């Protein structure tokens, strides 16, 4: 248990540090102030070099990682919240509403997540808010299916049946019987949904659906660096390393 808390402390500390890039970076990630150093390598002043627009690349990676994490966090939490509401509607809304919910989710499962995201972004004005909505909507079918399985398994356990048999209220059963066993599995589900949301966000922005092509986000940075892959591969390597590092850190979180 102490080892898990130690690992979680390191992971959350690193995540907080990356999120701090939204508020502060060594240089303005959008200021084109270093045209004389364009497409340059690392130096003491510019650790990751300067991109083709004269922007400090370390500042852009830091801001991009913070943006990616924040929007993936919003999308994943939104997907879990909507999934929980749909599960309540299925369980408490009668057979007809339950069938409607299951049909809609089955239809969503049949569609690739990237396609759902593309649909949302296509019919909305391109921008950060539409991207957050897109990755949240794309994660709902998977999150609902998994949450439904978890809930069904927990609700059928012997200790829940015992609590029901002795006359425990729904609230009492949830707080004292179901929740202590639910939250570790819910954390594991969130890790999966967050990873999907992060990859979905980066895929959509890599395809040029961010609205602003110069927005500091890991997908847009990968897209911008793609043209420099043979000349200066570092402009692709660094955002790729940042993306893989965030995914790896989330994987290390313990319940």
PDB file of C-alpha atoms in Angstrom:
ATOM      1  CA  UNK A   1       0.000   0.000   0.000  1.00  0.00           C
ATOM      2  CA  UNK A   2       2.817   2.430   0.881  1.00  0.00           C
ATOM      3  CA  UNK A   3       4.545   1.621  -2.412  1.00  0.00           C
ATOM      4  CA  UNK A   4       1.318   2.401  -4.283  1.00  0.00           C
ATOM      5  CA  UNK A   5       0.971   5.760  -2.539  1.00  0.00           C
ATOM      6  CA  UNK A   6       4.615   6.519  -3.302  1.00  0.00           C
ATOM      7  CA  UNK A   7       4.122   5.762  -7.006  1.00  0.00           C
ATOM      8  CA  UNK A   8       0.864   7.728  -7.120  1.00  0.00           C
ATOM      9  CA  UNK A   9       2.573  10.700  -5.492  1.00  0.00           C
ATOM     10  CA  UNK A  10       5.288  10.738  -8.140  1.00  0.00           C
ATOM     11  CA  UNK A  11       2.784  10.341 -10.990  1.00  0.00           C
ATOM     12  CA  UNK A  12       0.452  13.070  -9.738  1.00  0.00           C
ATOM     13  CA  UNK A  13       3.427  15.333  -9.089  1.00  0.00           C
ATOM     14  CA  UNK A  14       4.659  14.903 -12.666  1.00  0.00           C
ATOM     15  CA  UNK A  15       1.138  15.380 -14.031  1.00  0.00           C
ATOM     16  CA  UNK A  16       0.767  18.582 -12.023  1.00  0.00           C
ATOM     17  CA  UNK A  17       4.114  19.789 -13.349  1.00  0.00           C
ATOM     18  CA  UNK A  18       3.000  19.153 -16.939  1.00  0.00           C
ATOM     19  CA  UNK A  19      -0.347  20.854 -16.312  1.00  0.00           C
ATOM     20  CA  UNK A  20       1.529  23.869 -14.951  1.00  0.00           C
ATOM     21  CA  UNK A  21       2.691  24.453 -18.520  1.00  0.00           C
ATOM     22  CA  UNK A  22      -0.786  25.822 -19.248  1.00  0.00           C
ATOM     23  CA  UNK A  23      -0.048  28.731 -16.904  1.00  0.00           C
ATOM     24  CA  UNK A  24       3.701  29.252 -17.354  1.00  0.00           C
ATOM     25  CA  UNK A  25       6.503  28.280 -19.731  1.00  0.00           C
ATOM     26  CA  UNK A  26      10.053  29.665 -20.055  1.00  0.00           C
ATOM     27  CA  UNK A  27       9.047  31.429 -23.274  1.00  0.00           C
ATOM     28  CA  UNK A  28       5.701  32.299 -24.798  1.00  0.00           C
ATOM     29  CA  UNK A  29       4.956  29.151 -26.869  1.00  0.00           C
ATOM     30  CA  UNK A  30       3.227  31.272 -29.518  1.00  0.00           C
ATOM     31  CA  UNK A  31       5.736  34.125 -29.764  1.00  0.00           C
ATOM     32  CA  UNK A  32       7.684  33.964 -33.015  1.00  0.00           C
ATOM     33  CA  UNK A  33      10.765  35.699 -31.685  1.00  0.00           C
ATOM     34  CA  UNK A  34      13.665  33.525 -32.840  1.00  0.00           C
ATOM     35  CA  UNK A  35      13.562  33.538 -36.631  1.00  0.00           C
ATOM     36  CA  UNK A  36      17.353  33.603 -36.806  1.00  0.00           C
ATOM     37  CA  UNK A  37      17.397  30.222 -35.009  1.00  0.00           C
ATOM     38  CA  UNK A  38      14.625  28.481 -36.961  1.00  0.00           C
ATOM     39  CA  UNK A  39      14.814  24.674 -37.106  1.00  0.00           C
ATOM     40  CA  UNK A  40      17.837  24.741 -34.833  1.00  0.00           C
ATOM     41  CA  UNK A  41      18.980  22.030 -32.462  1.00  0.00           C
ATOM     42  CA  UNK A  42      19.075  22.112 -28.678  1.00  0.00           C
ATOM     43  CA  UNK A  43      21.118  24.713 -26.829  1.00  0.00           C
ATOM     44  CA  UNK A  44      21.487  26.078 -23.330  1.00  0.00           C
ATOM     45  CA  UNK A  45      18.903  28.755 -24.109  1.00  0.00           C
ATOM     46  CA  UNK A  46      16.494  26.558 -26.063  1.00  0.00           C
ATOM     47  CA  UNK A  47      16.632  23.022 -24.710  1.00  0.00           C
ATOM     48  CA  UNK A  48      14.605  21.429 -27.518  1.00  0.00           C
ATOM     49  CA  UNK A  49      15.589  23.939 -30.188  1.00  0.00           C
ATOM     50  CA  UNK A  50      13.480  26.415 -32.148  1.00  0.00           C
ATOM     51  CA  UNK A  51      10.820  25.371 -34.669  1.00  0.00           C
ATOM     52  CA  UNK A  52      10.246  26.682 -38.196  1.00  0.00           C
ATOM     53  CA  UNK A  53       8.169  29.609 -36.906  1.00  0.00           C
ATOM     54  CA  UNK A  54      10.852  30.811 -34.498  1.00  0.00           C
ATOM     55  CA  UNK A  55       9.080  29.468 -31.391  1.00  0.00           C
ATOM     56  CA  UNK A  56      10.828  27.854 -28.450  1.00  0.00           C
ATOM     57  CA  UNK A  57      10.065  24.148 -28.820  1.00  0.00           C
ATOM     58  CA  UNK A  58      10.508  23.211 -25.158  1.00  0.00           C
ATOM     59  CA  UNK A  59       7.832  25.754 -24.209  1.00  0.00           C
ATOM     60  CA  UNK A  60       5.543  24.393 -26.917  1.00  0.00           C
ATOM     61  CA  UNK A  61       6.030  20.787 -25.759  1.00  0.00           C
ATOM     62  CA  UNK A  62       5.342  21.769 -22.150  1.00  0.00           C
ATOM     63  CA  UNK A  63       2.225  23.773 -23.054  1.00  0.00           C
ATOM     64  CA  UNK A  64       1.135  21.039 -25.478  1.00  0.00           C
ATOM     65  CA  UNK A  65       1.431  18.302 -22.854  1.00  0.00           C
ATOM     66  CA  UNK A  66      -0.602  20.407 -20.417  1.00  0.00           C
ATOM     67  CA  UNK A  67      -3.311  21.029 -23.017  1.00  0.00           C
ATOM     68  CA  UNK A  68      -3.431  17.360 -24.010  1.00  0.00           C
ATOM     69  CA  UNK A  69      -3.740  16.174 -20.410  1.00  0.00           C
ATOM     70  CA  UNK A  70      -6.390  18.739 -19.455  1.00  0.00           C
ATOM     71  CA  UNK A  71      -8.654  18.027 -22.431  1.00  0.00           C
ATOM     72  CA  UNK A  72      -8.203  14.259 -22.165  1.00  0.00           C
ATOM     73  CA  UNK A  73      -9.086  14.562 -18.470  1.00  0.00           C
ATOM     74  CA  UNK A  74     -12.235  16.538 -19.272  1.00  0.00           C
ATOM     75  CA  UNK A  75     -13.216  14.115 -22.007  1.00  0.00           C
ATOM     76  CA  UNK A  76     -12.623  10.982 -19.926  1.00  0.00           C
ATOM     77  CA  UNK A  77     -14.463  12.281 -16.857  1.00  0.00           C
ATOM     78  CA  UNK A  78     -17.317  13.455 -19.076  1.00  0.00           C
ATOM     79  CA  UNK A  79     -17.522  10.015 -20.703  1.00  0.00           C
ATOM     80  CA  UNK A  80     -17.688   8.299 -17.310  1.00  0.00           C
ATOM     81  CA  UNK A  81     -20.338  10.728 -16.034  1.00  0.00           C
ATOM     82  CA  UNK A  82     -22.545  10.264 -19.107  1.00  0.00           C
ATOM     83  CA  UNK A  83     -22.041   6.494 -18.890  1.00  0.00           C
ATOM     84  CA  UNK A  84     -23.157   6.490 -15.255  1.00  0.00           C
ATOM     85  CA  UNK A  85     -26.269   8.512 -16.144  1.00  0.00           C
ATOM     86  CA  UNK A  86     -27.074   6.136 -19.007  1.00  0.00           C
ATOM     87  CA  UNK A  87     -26.640   3.172 -16.663  1.00  0.00           C
ATOM     88  CA  UNK A  88     -29.070   4.742 -14.189  1.00  0.00           C
ATOM     89  CA  UNK A  89     -31.533   5.379 -17.008  1.00  0.00           C
ATOM     90  CA  UNK A  90     -31.259   1.776 -18.171  1.00  0.00           C
ATOM     91  CA  UNK A  91     -31.706   0.348 -14.675  1.00  0.00           C
ATOM     92  CA  UNK A  92     -34.448   2.652 -13.464  1.00  0.00           C
ATOM     93  CA  UNK A  93     -36.242   3.792 -16.627  1.00  0.00           C
ATOM     94  CA  UNK A  94     -38.153   0.644 -17.469  1.00  0.00           C
ATOM     95  CA  UNK A  95     -37.703  -1.935 -20.188  1.00  0.00           C
ATOM     96  CA  UNK A  96     -38.397   0.420 -23.114  1.00  0.00           C
ATOM     97  CA  UNK A  97     -35.902   3.091 -22.056  1.00  0.00           C
ATOM     98  CA  UNK A  98     -33.390   0.381 -21.187  1.00  0.00           C
ATOM     99  CA  UNK A  99     -33.714  -1.104 -24.659  1.00  0.00           C
ATOM    100  CA  UNK A 100     -33.256   2.331 -26.248  1.00  0.00           C
ATOM    101  CA  UNK A 101     -30.089   2.949 -24.214  1.00  0.00           C
ATOM    102  CA  UNK A 102     -28.629  -0.462 -25.087  1.00  0.00           C
ATOM    103  CA  UNK A 103     -29.424   0.020 -28.779  1.00  0.00           C
ATOM    104  CA  UNK A 104     -27.758   3.425 -28.900  1.00  0.00           C
ATOM    105  CA  UNK A 105     -24.675   2.139 -27.096  1.00  0.00           C
ATOM    106  CA  UNK A 106     -24.449  -0.898 -29.377  1.00  0.00           C
ATOM    107  CA  UNK A 107     -24.609   1.432 -32.370  1.00  0.00           C
ATOM    108  CA  UNK A 108     -21.834   3.543 -30.855  1.00  0.00           C
ATOM    109  CA  UNK A 109     -19.679   0.475 -30.194  1.00  0.00           C
ATOM    110  CA  UNK A 110     -19.995  -0.502 -33.862  1.00  0.00           C
ATOM    111  CA  UNK A 111     -18.539   2.845 -34.954  1.00  0.00           C
ATOM    112  CA  UNK A 112     -14.799   3.542 -34.617  1.00  0.00           C
ATOM    113  CA  UNK A 113     -14.055   6.105 -31.935  1.00  0.00           C
ATOM    114  CA  UNK A 114     -12.186   8.295 -34.395  1.00  0.00           C
ATOM    115  CA  UNK A 115     -15.274   8.345 -36.637  1.00  0.00           C
ATOM    116  CA  UNK A 116     -17.484   9.503 -33.747  1.00  0.00           C
ATOM    117  CA  UNK A 117     -14.985  12.237 -33.004  1.00  0.00           C
ATOM    118  CA  UNK A 118     -14.887  13.277 -36.637  1.00  0.00           C
ATOM    119  CA  UNK A 119     -18.696  13.479 -36.735  1.00  0.00           C
ATOM    120  CA  UNK A 120     -18.833  15.747 -33.688  1.00  0.00           C
ATOM    121  CA  UNK A 121     -16.068  18.038 -34.930  1.00  0.00           C
ATOM    122  CA  UNK A 122     -17.556  18.173 -38.437  1.00  0.00           C
ATOM    123  CA  UNK A 123     -20.924  19.497 -37.242  1.00  0.00           C
ATOM    124  CA  UNK A 124     -19.465  21.959 -34.751  1.00  0.00           C
ATOM    125  CA  UNK A 125     -17.129  24.891 -35.064  1.00  0.00           C
ATOM    126  CA  UNK A 126     -13.575  23.647 -34.825  1.00  0.00           C
ATOM    127  CA  UNK A 127     -11.926  24.465 -31.541  1.00  0.00           C
ATOM    128  CA  UNK A 128     -10.959  23.204 -28.106  1.00  0.00           C
ATOM    129  CA  UNK A 129     -14.537  22.847 -26.838  1.00  0.00           C
ATOM    130  CA  UNK A 130     -15.639  20.747 -29.815  1.00  0.00           C
ATOM    131  CA  UNK A 131     -12.568  18.522 -29.389  1.00  0.00           C
ATOM    132  CA  UNK A 132     -13.376  17.934 -25.709  1.00  0.00           C
ATOM    133  CA  UNK A 133     -16.962  17.064 -26.620  1.00  0.00           C
ATOM    134  CA  UNK A 134     -15.767  14.774 -29.422  1.00  0.00           C
ATOM    135  CA  UNK A 135     -13.408  12.693 -27.301  1.00  0.00           C
ATOM    136  CA  UNK A 136     -15.985  12.527 -24.502  1.00  0.00           C
ATOM    137  CA  UNK A 137     -18.691  11.280 -26.879  1.00  0.00           C
ATOM    138  CA  UNK A 138     -16.306   8.769 -28.436  1.00  0.00           C
ATOM    139  CA  UNK A 139     -15.531   7.266 -25.035  1.00  0.00           C
ATOM    140  CA  UNK A 140     -19.138   6.825 -23.859  1.00  0.00           C
ATOM    141  CA  UNK A 141     -19.987   3.495 -25.600  1.00  0.00           C
ATOM    142  CA  UNK A 142     -16.893   1.718 -24.282  1.00  0.00           C
ATOM    143  CA  UNK A 143     -17.176   3.259 -20.803  1.00  0.00           C
ATOM    144  CA  UNK A 144     -20.875   2.348 -20.555  1.00  0.00           C
ATOM    145  CA  UNK A 145     -20.280  -1.273 -21.525  1.00  0.00           C
ATOM    146  CA  UNK A 146     -17.468  -1.693 -19.002  1.00  0.00           C
ATOM    147  CA  UNK A 147     -19.288   0.170 -16.235  1.00  0.00           C
ATOM    148  CA  UNK A 148     -22.384  -1.960 -16.819  1.00  0.00           C
ATOM    149  CA  UNK A 149     -20.360  -5.165 -16.441  1.00  0.00           C
ATOM    150  CA  UNK A 150     -18.665  -3.912 -13.277  1.00  0.00           C
ATOM    151  CA  UNK A 151     -21.970  -2.838 -11.734  1.00  0.00           C
ATOM    152  CA  UNK A 152     -23.706  -6.114 -12.603  1.00  0.00           C
ATOM    153  CA  UNK A 153     -20.911  -8.184 -11.083  1.00  0.00           C
ATOM    154  CA  UNK A 154     -20.806  -6.143  -7.877  1.00  0.00           C
ATOM    155  CA  UNK A 155     -24.570  -6.048  -7.512  1.00  0.00           C
ATOM    156  CA  UNK A 156     -24.710  -9.853  -7.668  1.00  0.00           C
ATOM    157  CA  UNK A 157     -22.051 -10.491  -5.010  1.00  0.00           C
ATOM    158  CA  UNK A 158     -22.918 -12.236  -1.768  1.00  0.00           C
ATOM    159  CA  UNK A 159     -22.173  -9.228   0.458  1.00  0.00           C
ATOM    160  CA  UNK A 160     -24.549  -7.007  -1.548  1.00  0.00           C
ATOM    161  CA  UNK A 161     -27.229  -9.692  -1.394  1.00  0.00           C
ATOM    162  CA  UNK A 162     -26.698  -9.946   2.367  1.00  0.00           C
ATOM    163  CA  UNK A 163     -27.043  -6.175   2.749  1.00  0.00           C
ATOM    164  CA  UNK A 164     -30.233  -6.279   0.719  1.00  0.00           C
ATOM    165  CA  UNK A 165     -31.574  -9.203   2.768  1.00  0.00           C
ATOM    166  CA  UNK A 166     -31.180  -7.422   6.094  1.00  0.00           C
ATOM    167  CA  UNK A 167     -33.110  -4.441   4.755  1.00  0.00           C
ATOM    168  CA  UNK A 168     -30.307  -2.021   3.960  1.00  0.00           C
ATOM    169  CA  UNK A 169     -31.406   0.985   1.922  1.00  0.00           C
ATOM    170  CA  UNK A 170     -30.071   1.622  -1.585  1.00  0.00           C
ATOM    171  CA  UNK A 171     -27.978   4.513  -0.291  1.00  0.00           C
ATOM    172  CA  UNK A 172     -26.556   2.409   2.540  1.00  0.00           C
ATOM    173  CA  UNK A 173     -25.716  -0.467   0.205  1.00  0.00           C
ATOM    174  CA  UNK A 174     -23.954   1.854  -2.228  1.00  0.00           C
ATOM    175  CA  UNK A 175     -21.900   3.788   0.347  1.00  0.00           C
ATOM    176  CA  UNK A 176     -20.866   0.926   2.628  1.00  0.00           C
ATOM    177  CA  UNK A 177     -21.014  -2.166   0.426  1.00  0.00           C
ATOM    178  CA  UNK A 178     -20.694  -1.321  -3.245  1.00  0.00           C
ATOM    179  CA  UNK A 179     -18.508   1.818  -3.328  1.00  0.00           C
ATOM    180  CA  UNK A 180     -15.468   0.390  -1.427  1.00  0.00           C
ATOM    181  CA  UNK A 181     -15.303  -2.378  -4.032  1.00  0.00           C
ATOM    182  CA  UNK A 182     -16.367  -0.218  -6.975  1.00  0.00           C
ATOM    183  CA  UNK A 183     -13.866   2.600  -6.861  1.00  0.00           C
ATOM    184  CA  UNK A 184     -10.691   0.535  -7.573  1.00  0.00           C
ATOM    185  CA  UNK A 185     -12.363  -0.892 -10.686  1.00  0.00           C
ATOM    186  CA  UNK A 186     -13.672   2.550 -11.568  1.00  0.00           C
ATOM    187  CA  UNK A 187     -10.132   3.910 -11.355  1.00  0.00           C
ATOM    188  CA  UNK A 188      -8.934   1.163 -13.677  1.00  0.00           C
ATOM    189  CA  UNK A 189     -11.719   1.992 -16.120  1.00  0.00           C
ATOM    190  CA  UNK A 190     -10.876   5.691 -15.991  1.00  0.00           C
ATOM    191  CA  UNK A 191      -7.252   4.914 -16.862  1.00  0.00           C
ATOM    192  CA  UNK A 192      -8.390   3.139 -20.010  1.00  0.00           C
ATOM    193  CA  UNK A 193     -10.869   5.855 -20.965  1.00  0.00           C
ATOM    194  CA  UNK A 194      -8.261   8.570 -20.343  1.00  0.00           C
ATOM    195  CA  UNK A 195      -5.727   6.779 -22.547  1.00  0.00           C
ATOM    196  CA  UNK A 196      -8.311   6.446 -25.328  1.00  0.00           C
ATOM    197  CA  UNK A 197      -9.279  10.114 -24.930  1.00  0.00           C
ATOM    198  CA  UNK A 198      -5.660  11.262 -25.110  1.00  0.00           C
ATOM    199  CA  UNK A 199      -4.983   9.227 -28.247  1.00  0.00           C
ATOM    200  CA  UNK A 200      -8.291  10.341 -29.785  1.00  0.00           C
ATOM    201  CA  UNK A 201      -7.481  13.993 -29.106  1.00  0.00           C
ATOM    202  CA  UNK A 202      -4.009  13.686 -30.610  1.00  0.00           C
ATOM    203  CA  UNK A 203      -5.402  11.848 -33.647  1.00  0.00           C
ATOM    204  CA  UNK A 204      -8.028  14.534 -34.307  1.00  0.00           C
ATOM    205  CA  UNK A 205      -5.540  17.378 -33.964  1.00  0.00           C
ATOM    206  CA  UNK A 206      -2.995  15.488 -36.080  1.00  0.00           C
ATOM    207  CA  UNK A 207      -5.642  15.378 -38.820  1.00  0.00           C
ATOM    208  CA  UNK A 208      -5.874  19.169 -38.626  1.00  0.00           C
ATOM    209  CA  UNK A 209      -9.178  19.475 -36.765  1.00  0.00           C
ATOM    210  CA  UNK A 210      -7.896  21.689 -33.961  1.00  0.00           C
ATOM    211  CA  UNK A 211      -9.099  24.892 -35.593  1.00  0.00           C
ATOM    212  CA  UNK A 212      -5.840  26.747 -34.986  1.00  0.00           C
ATOM    213  CA  UNK A 213      -2.993  24.832 -36.709  1.00  0.00           C
ATOM    214  CA  UNK A 214      -0.473  26.472 -34.382  1.00  0.00           C
ATOM    215  CA  UNK A 215      -2.293  25.440 -31.180  1.00  0.00           C
ATOM    216  CA  UNK A 216       0.205  23.901 -28.768  1.00  0.00           C
ATOM    217  CA  UNK A 217      -1.027  20.313 -28.387  1.00  0.00           C
ATOM    218  CA  UNK A 218       0.894  17.098 -28.856  1.00  0.00           C
ATOM    219  CA  UNK A 219      -1.079  16.049 -31.942  1.00  0.00           C
ATOM    220  CA  UNK A 220      -0.590  19.396 -33.685  1.00  0.00           C
ATOM    221  CA  UNK A 221       3.106  19.313 -32.799  1.00  0.00           C
ATOM    222  CA  UNK A 222       3.428  15.853 -34.346  1.00  0.00           C
ATOM    223  CA  UNK A 223       1.658  17.102 -37.459  1.00  0.00           C
ATOM    224  CA  UNK A 224       3.924  20.153 -37.723  1.00  0.00           C
ATOM    225  CA  UNK A 225       7.055  18.067 -37.162  1.00  0.00           C
ATOM    226  CA  UNK A 226       6.061  15.467 -39.744  1.00  0.00           C
ATOM    227  CA  UNK A 227       7.405  17.617 -42.567  1.00  0.00           C
ATOM    228  CA  UNK A 228      10.759  17.849 -40.789  1.00  0.00           C
ATOM    229  CA  UNK A 229      11.088  14.143 -40.048  1.00  0.00           C
ATOM    230  CA  UNK A 230      14.057  13.535 -42.343  1.00  0.00           C
ATOM    231  CA  UNK A 231      15.726  16.899 -41.776  1.00  0.00           C
ATOM    232  CA  UNK A 232      15.197  17.352 -38.011  1.00  0.00           C
ATOM    233  CA  UNK A 233      13.598  14.238 -36.465  1.00  0.00           C
ATOM    234  CA  UNK A 234      13.738  15.773 -32.972  1.00  0.00           C
ATOM    235  CA  UNK A 235      10.637  17.823 -33.821  1.00  0.00           C
ATOM    236  CA  UNK A 236       8.717  14.556 -34.070  1.00  0.00           C
ATOM    237  CA  UNK A 237      10.572  12.611 -31.389  1.00  0.00           C
ATOM    238  CA  UNK A 238       9.968  15.056 -28.533  1.00  0.00           C
ATOM    239  CA  UNK A 239       6.150  15.284 -28.806  1.00  0.00           C
ATOM    240  CA  UNK A 240       6.044  11.512 -29.334  1.00  0.00           C
ATOM    241  CA  UNK A 241       8.096  10.964 -26.183  1.00  0.00           C
ATOM    242  CA  UNK A 242       5.830  13.338 -24.258  1.00  0.00           C
ATOM    243  CA  UNK A 243       2.706  11.508 -25.445  1.00  0.00           C
ATOM    244  CA  UNK A 244       4.109   8.076 -24.557  1.00  0.00           C
ATOM    245  CA  UNK A 245       5.320   9.368 -21.181  1.00  0.00           C
ATOM    246  CA  UNK A 246       1.854  10.634 -20.223  1.00  0.00           C
ATOM    247  CA  UNK A 247       0.309   7.296 -21.197  1.00  0.00           C
ATOM    248  CA  UNK A 248       2.953   5.453 -19.221  1.00  0.00           C
ATOM    249  CA  UNK A 249       2.439   7.604 -16.125  1.00  0.00           C
ATOM    250  CA  UNK A 250      -1.317   6.981 -16.148  1.00  0.00           C
ATOM    251  CA  UNK A 251      -0.637   3.263 -16.440  1.00  0.00           C
ATOM    252  CA  UNK A 252       1.419   3.393 -13.218  1.00  0.00           C
ATOM    253  CA  UNK A 253      -1.402   4.828 -11.063  1.00  0.00           C
ATOM    254  CA  UNK A 254      -2.402   2.345  -8.340  1.00  0.00           C
ATOM    255  CA  UNK A 255      -5.701   2.031  -6.510  1.00  0.00           C
TER     256      UNK A 255
END
